[in-house]
C-alpha atoms as one frame of an Amber mdcrd trajectory, in Angstrom:
protein
  23.764-100.326 -30.286  23.113 -98.981 -33.780  19.845 -99.695 -35.554  19.835
 -99.536 -39.338  16.906 -98.674 -41.537  16.997 -99.249 -45.301  15.541 -96.321
 -47.239  16.963 -96.397 -50.769  17.546 -99.044 -53.428  20.943 -98.533 -55.070
  22.023 -96.271 -52.243  21.198 -97.383 -48.730  20.699 -94.817 -46.009  21.202
 -95.955 -42.446  19.885 -93.832 -39.603  21.964 -94.309 -36.521  19.847 -94.366
 -33.387  22.559 -94.531 -30.772  21.724 -95.609 -27.260  24.030 -95.732 -24.292
  23.787 -96.593 -20.640  26.224 -93.827 -19.768  24.825 -91.025 -17.658  25.957
 -87.751 -19.166  27.077 -84.913 -16.956  24.586 -82.187 -16.229  25.039 -79.108
 -18.364  26.713 -76.859 -15.785  28.082 -74.505 -18.382  31.634 -73.183 -18.006
  32.410 -69.777 -16.576  35.373 -68.316 -18.457  37.080 -64.924 -18.427  37.721
 -64.833 -22.183  35.827 -62.261 -24.230  35.245 -64.955 -26.861  35.438 -68.707
 -26.336  34.428 -72.002 -27.886  35.045 -75.714 -27.475  34.366 -77.957 -30.460
  34.697 -81.573 -31.499  37.163 -81.740 -34.391  35.612 -84.759 -36.133  32.032
 -83.507 -36.433  32.426 -79.768 -35.936  29.804 -79.860 -33.202  30.042 -76.954
 -30.769  29.754 -78.059 -27.146  29.953 -74.546 -25.680  30.482 -71.049 -27.058
  30.634 -67.474 -25.847  30.612 -64.630 -28.386  32.325 -67.126 -30.699  31.351
 -65.299 -33.896  32.518 -61.838 -32.834  35.481 -60.550 -34.814  38.714 -60.314
 -32.830  42.447 -60.058 -33.375  44.021 -63.535 -33.400  47.632 -62.591 -32.529
  49.955 -65.581 -33.057  47.134 -68.117 -33.304  47.336 -66.887 -36.913  50.327
 -69.168 -37.298  48.078 -72.243 -37.466  47.034 -71.139 -40.941  50.628 -70.212
 -41.815  51.560 -73.811 -41.013  48.672 -75.255 -43.041  49.483 -73.187 -46.138
  53.209 -73.960 -45.857  52.516 -77.701 -45.608  50.173 -77.631 -48.597  52.167
 -75.308 -50.860  55.775 -75.747 -49.756  58.420 -78.450 -49.786  59.641 -79.553
 -46.361  63.145 -80.261 -47.673  63.626 -76.835 -49.243  66.473 -74.732 -47.843
  65.249 -71.189 -47.189  67.453 -68.125 -46.982  66.379 -65.412 -44.527  65.909
 -62.081 -46.269  66.674 -58.708 -44.654  62.901 -58.313 -44.255  62.612 -61.624
 -42.395  65.637 -60.995 -40.174  64.317 -57.580 -39.091  60.767 -58.696 -38.274
  59.581 -57.414 -34.903  58.083 -59.392 -32.049  58.730 -62.971 -30.977  61.649
 -64.404 -32.900  63.654 -67.432 -33.953  66.604 -64.983 -34.140  67.290 -65.440
 -37.835  70.130 -63.414 -39.292  70.190 -62.050 -42.822  71.390 -64.730 -45.228
  70.997 -67.554 -42.705  69.724 -70.778 -44.246  67.388 -73.313 -42.663  65.130
 -76.044 -43.963  61.415 -75.442 -44.277  60.830 -78.139 -41.654  63.028 -76.446
 -39.039  61.432 -73.067 -39.686  57.954 -74.550 -39.183  58.989 -75.913 -35.784
  60.345 -72.477 -34.942  57.045 -70.927 -35.938  54.830 -73.213 -33.879  56.962
 -73.895 -30.799  58.316 -70.426 -30.007  56.185 -68.298 -32.332  59.002 -67.019
 -34.540  57.596 -64.081 -36.506  60.806 -63.873 -38.525  60.405 -67.528 -39.534
  56.867 -66.891 -40.819  58.188 -64.117 -43.058  60.985 -66.322 -44.407  58.509
 -69.111 -45.189  55.951 -66.733 -46.705  58.508 -65.121 -49.005  59.832 -68.515
 -50.080  56.418 -70.010 -50.836  54.659 -67.002 -52.378  57.276 -64.372 -53.082
  55.899 -61.956 -50.506  54.079 -61.910 -47.181  51.087 -60.211 -48.815  50.633
 -62.952 -51.427  51.093 -65.643 -48.772  48.446 -63.954 -46.597  46.076 -64.000
 -49.558  46.589 -67.774 -49.780  45.887 -68.014 -46.049  42.612 -66.114 -46.372
  41.580 -68.119 -49.426  42.197 -71.374 -47.560  40.338 -70.162 -44.479  37.254
 -69.339 -46.554  37.475 -72.667 -48.390  37.230 -74.625 -45.120  34.333 -72.564
 -43.781  36.201 -69.906 -41.777  34.576 -67.130 -43.775  34.667 -64.401 -41.135
  38.466 -64.364 -41.245  40.916 -62.130 -43.089  44.704 -62.349 -42.890  47.098
 -59.573 -43.922  50.300 -61.174 -42.638  51.736 -64.554 -41.687  52.618 -63.785
 -38.069  49.570 -62.234 -36.418  51.102 -58.815 -35.795  48.320 -56.219 -35.294
  46.509 -54.866 -38.327  42.930 -53.519 -38.427  42.200 -55.798 -41.393  43.714
 -58.903 -39.787  40.896 -60.566 -37.870  39.029 -63.794 -37.188  36.574 -65.328
 -34.709  36.850 -68.026 -32.073  34.638 -70.290 -34.178  36.772 -69.770 -37.273
  39.974 -70.552 -35.358  38.396 -73.789 -34.132  37.508 -74.687 -37.728  41.075
 -73.946 -38.849  42.547 -76.118 -36.088  40.123 -78.952 -36.875  41.177 -78.855
 -40.508  44.837 -78.827 -39.497  44.473 -81.959 -37.385  43.532 -83.885 -40.541
  47.168 -83.514 -41.621  49.518 -85.817 -39.658  52.428 -83.382 -40.094  50.380
 -80.539 -38.631  49.485 -82.735 -35.664  53.091 -83.817 -35.208  54.459 -80.281
 -35.193  51.851 -78.652 -32.927  52.096 -81.487 -30.394  55.910 -81.402 -30.154
  57.062 -80.376 -26.679  60.771 -80.018 -27.363  62.843 -79.695 -30.543  66.541
 -79.057 -31.131  67.304 -77.382 -34.448  70.760 -78.122 -35.868  73.337 -75.329
 -36.168  73.624 -73.286 -39.360  76.606 -71.523 -40.907  75.446 -68.322 -39.223
  73.915 -69.676 -36.023  74.275 -72.189 -33.184  71.816 -74.950 -32.329  68.404
 -73.720 -31.240  66.891 -75.521 -28.255  63.133 -74.992 -28.523  60.495 -75.676
 -25.862  56.871 -75.317 -26.848  55.208 -72.261 -25.282  51.906 -74.136 -25.079
  51.811 -75.371 -21.476  48.705 -77.453 -22.167  51.010 -80.104 -23.646  52.444
 -80.681 -20.161  49.701 -80.115 -17.655  46.534 -81.252 -19.459  45.852 -84.951
 -19.993  45.759 -85.662 -23.710  46.998 -82.177 -24.652  48.259 -82.219 -28.254
  48.308 -78.630 -29.517  47.888 -76.060 -30.734  49.049 -72.337 -30.475  49.398
 -69.456 -28.032  49.145 -65.769 -28.915  49.449 -62.314 -27.383  49.446 -58.691
 -28.453  48.158 -55.614 -26.637  45.313 -55.418 -29.146  44.358 -59.110 -28.999
  44.998 -59.850 -25.334  45.956 -63.352 -24.263  44.815 -65.965 -26.761  45.061
 -69.722 -26.863  43.882 -72.428 -29.211  44.335 -75.722 -27.382  43.751 -79.289
 -28.483  43.350 -82.480 -26.469  42.593 -86.065 -27.440  41.131 -88.772 -25.208
  39.317 -92.000 -26.110  39.582 -91.143 -29.816  37.856 -87.783 -29.236  39.808
 -84.774 -30.528  38.663 -81.515 -28.965  39.620 -77.939 -29.748  39.173 -75.050
 -27.305  39.670 -71.404 -28.240  39.885 -68.472 -25.834  40.471 -64.942 -27.088
  41.324 -61.929 -24.926  41.366 -64.043 -21.771  42.522 -63.042 -18.306  43.322
 -66.642 -17.386  43.785 -68.469 -20.673  45.199 -71.692 -19.193  42.406 -72.091
 -16.663  39.767 -71.051 -19.193  41.019 -73.644 -21.661  41.134 -76.403 -19.064
  37.590 -75.549 -17.987  36.292 -75.729 -21.555  38.007 -79.025 -22.337  36.905
 -80.627 -19.061  33.315 -79.633 -19.774  33.365 -80.969 -23.322  34.897 -84.297
 -22.349  32.160 -84.681 -19.733  29.496 -84.277 -22.421  30.860 -86.603 -25.104
  31.312 -90.349 -25.263  32.944 -92.397 -28.040  30.457 -94.480 -30.011  31.416
 -97.146 -32.528  29.573 -96.567 -35.793  31.257 -99.407 -37.702  33.726-102.073
 -36.660  36.332-103.307 -39.089  34.839-106.328 -40.863  31.196-105.337 -40.344
  29.009-106.446 -43.268  27.453-103.256 -44.645  25.981-104.537 -47.892  25.338
-107.777 -49.783  25.312-107.364 -53.551  24.688-109.583 -56.561  27.530-110.815
 -58.784  27.084-111.293 -62.517  28.914-114.152 -64.274  30.511-115.320 -61.051
  30.785-118.734 -59.431  29.037-117.141 -56.444  25.903-115.093 -56.965  26.175
-112.952 -53.827  29.059-111.045 -52.253  29.377-109.393 -48.852  30.935-105.931
 -48.693  32.635-105.192 -45.372  34.149-102.124 -43.707  37.928-102.048 -44.080
  38.387-100.096 -40.843  36.461 -98.974 -37.783  34.781 -95.607 -37.303  34.395
 -94.196 -33.814  32.733 -90.808 -33.299  31.909 -88.670 -30.259  28.232 -88.580
 -29.364  26.316 -86.546 -26.803  22.913 -87.240 -25.318  21.469 -84.283 -27.218
  22.569 -85.190 -30.724  22.626 -88.974 -30.888  19.885 -88.932 -33.570  21.699
 -86.472 -35.813  23.904 -89.090 -37.478  23.167 -90.861 -40.743  25.149 -93.033
 -43.121  24.972 -93.371 -46.878  26.297 -96.591 -48.389  27.360 -96.118 -51.986
  28.021 -99.382 -53.842  26.791-101.030 -57.069  23.714-103.254 -56.905  25.344
-105.703 -59.345  29.070-106.435 -59.655  30.873-108.182 -62.480  33.157-111.167
 -61.784  36.028-111.714 -61.310  36.446-110.016 -57.916  39.451-110.208 -55.617
  39.173-110.444 -51.837  39.941-107.039 -50.320  39.082-105.182 -53.535  37.503
-101.768 -52.910  33.950-101.801 -54.251  32.201 -98.929 -52.484  32.224 -96.351
 -49.695  30.168 -95.825 -46.546  29.929 -92.147 -45.578  28.864 -90.918 -42.146
  27.042 -87.591 -41.878  26.407 -85.339 -38.904  23.688 -82.753 -39.526  24.017
 -83.443 -43.274  27.780 -82.780 -43.280  30.135 -85.660 -44.045  32.350 -86.338
 -41.023  33.842 -89.768 -41.752  34.070 -92.414 -44.457  35.165 -96.037 -44.747
  35.947 -98.133 -47.799  33.802-101.182 -48.543  35.851-104.167 -49.638  35.077
-107.657 -50.921  34.816-110.225 -48.140  36.006-112.988 -50.472  37.189-113.592
 -54.013  34.696-114.521 -56.719  35.987-116.296 -59.827  34.393-115.754 -63.193
  32.321-118.615 -64.581  33.778-120.581 -67.494  32.239-120.034 -70.912  30.504
-123.426 -70.659  29.222-122.598 -67.192  27.808-119.315 -68.462  25.997-121.118
 -71.295  24.497-123.663 -68.888  23.365-120.916 -66.520  21.792-118.964 -69.382
  19.981-122.072 -70.666  18.696-122.858 -67.191  17.411-119.301 -66.795  15.526
-119.632 -70.072  14.009-122.973 -69.033  13.029-121.567 -65.654  11.365-118.578
 -67.313   9.217-120.777 -69.584   8.283-123.156 -66.767   7.079-120.260 -64.612
   5.148-118.493 -67.333   3.836-121.172 -69.676   3.637-124.466 -67.805
């Protein structure tokens, strides 16, 4: 149940005091082998558990999450990319590109995320930015823009470099941002993909290296990584009951077990709570020059967020809509927004729409209404 308290006038603030009969699991914190680890809710950014999560470490191929994000935001999925000599000779895990081979951006991105093709990251980087260095600068800029400020990228693949580093917390932030893009989610959750043949190559039959997609319920991403310097790394995602979690383990002895342990713990601590249902009346506002004087504004969709026993009072909602609207108004017309905040950070929003149409008064009707208002004023004040 959600109780609402009106605080403002033109802007209404609703404090969400969320109660539940569910008994939350006791906080038996996970025991993981990873040097750094974190598990976080993607929607709110709340950290359910962390271990040395802000220590700088090498990310290995988990870097490729940001390569994917930058490619999706700056590239064209239909572009045909030609592999340069530099791309074809890239060391490490490979999509086995040959010099001059051409593939679409889309196919290269699947090759990057499913089998960690370093050569594909170079081909994409050179196509989007002209060079790997300039592409890496875009990656770092984007990381800082989304709050991953203790991160610096020098390449698109994750190959070792003293100046190529991040933290477990930053990787979780990057993954959470990525999940906002449906194409990111689609690619990182793909278990199997067959890439068509090219003039210089046969079909490529790709199976995702992220085993969490197969053996963890709700597993839907995100990226494995390994170098001698970084150790075994895994950013894993899982979604259950509308709760999207992200677990990160860096330099782990048992990355699959560590990740499962973190996700199991987090799911035990969170429960989905409905903040708004579609059609809920969130505000009633006055209508000027309309055949109806009042209009209900309703949520055009539902909002469900994960809540724990410890933070159920940390949510608030700001409803932003005019106090007076002008007729005519059409049913379903967007007239405001309700924004949900967690610890003063916006985590969700829903449009407020008109519950019904309101026709404008005729000119004669407006005159009559104005005359009546004048009569009423004099009766109240001078009778």
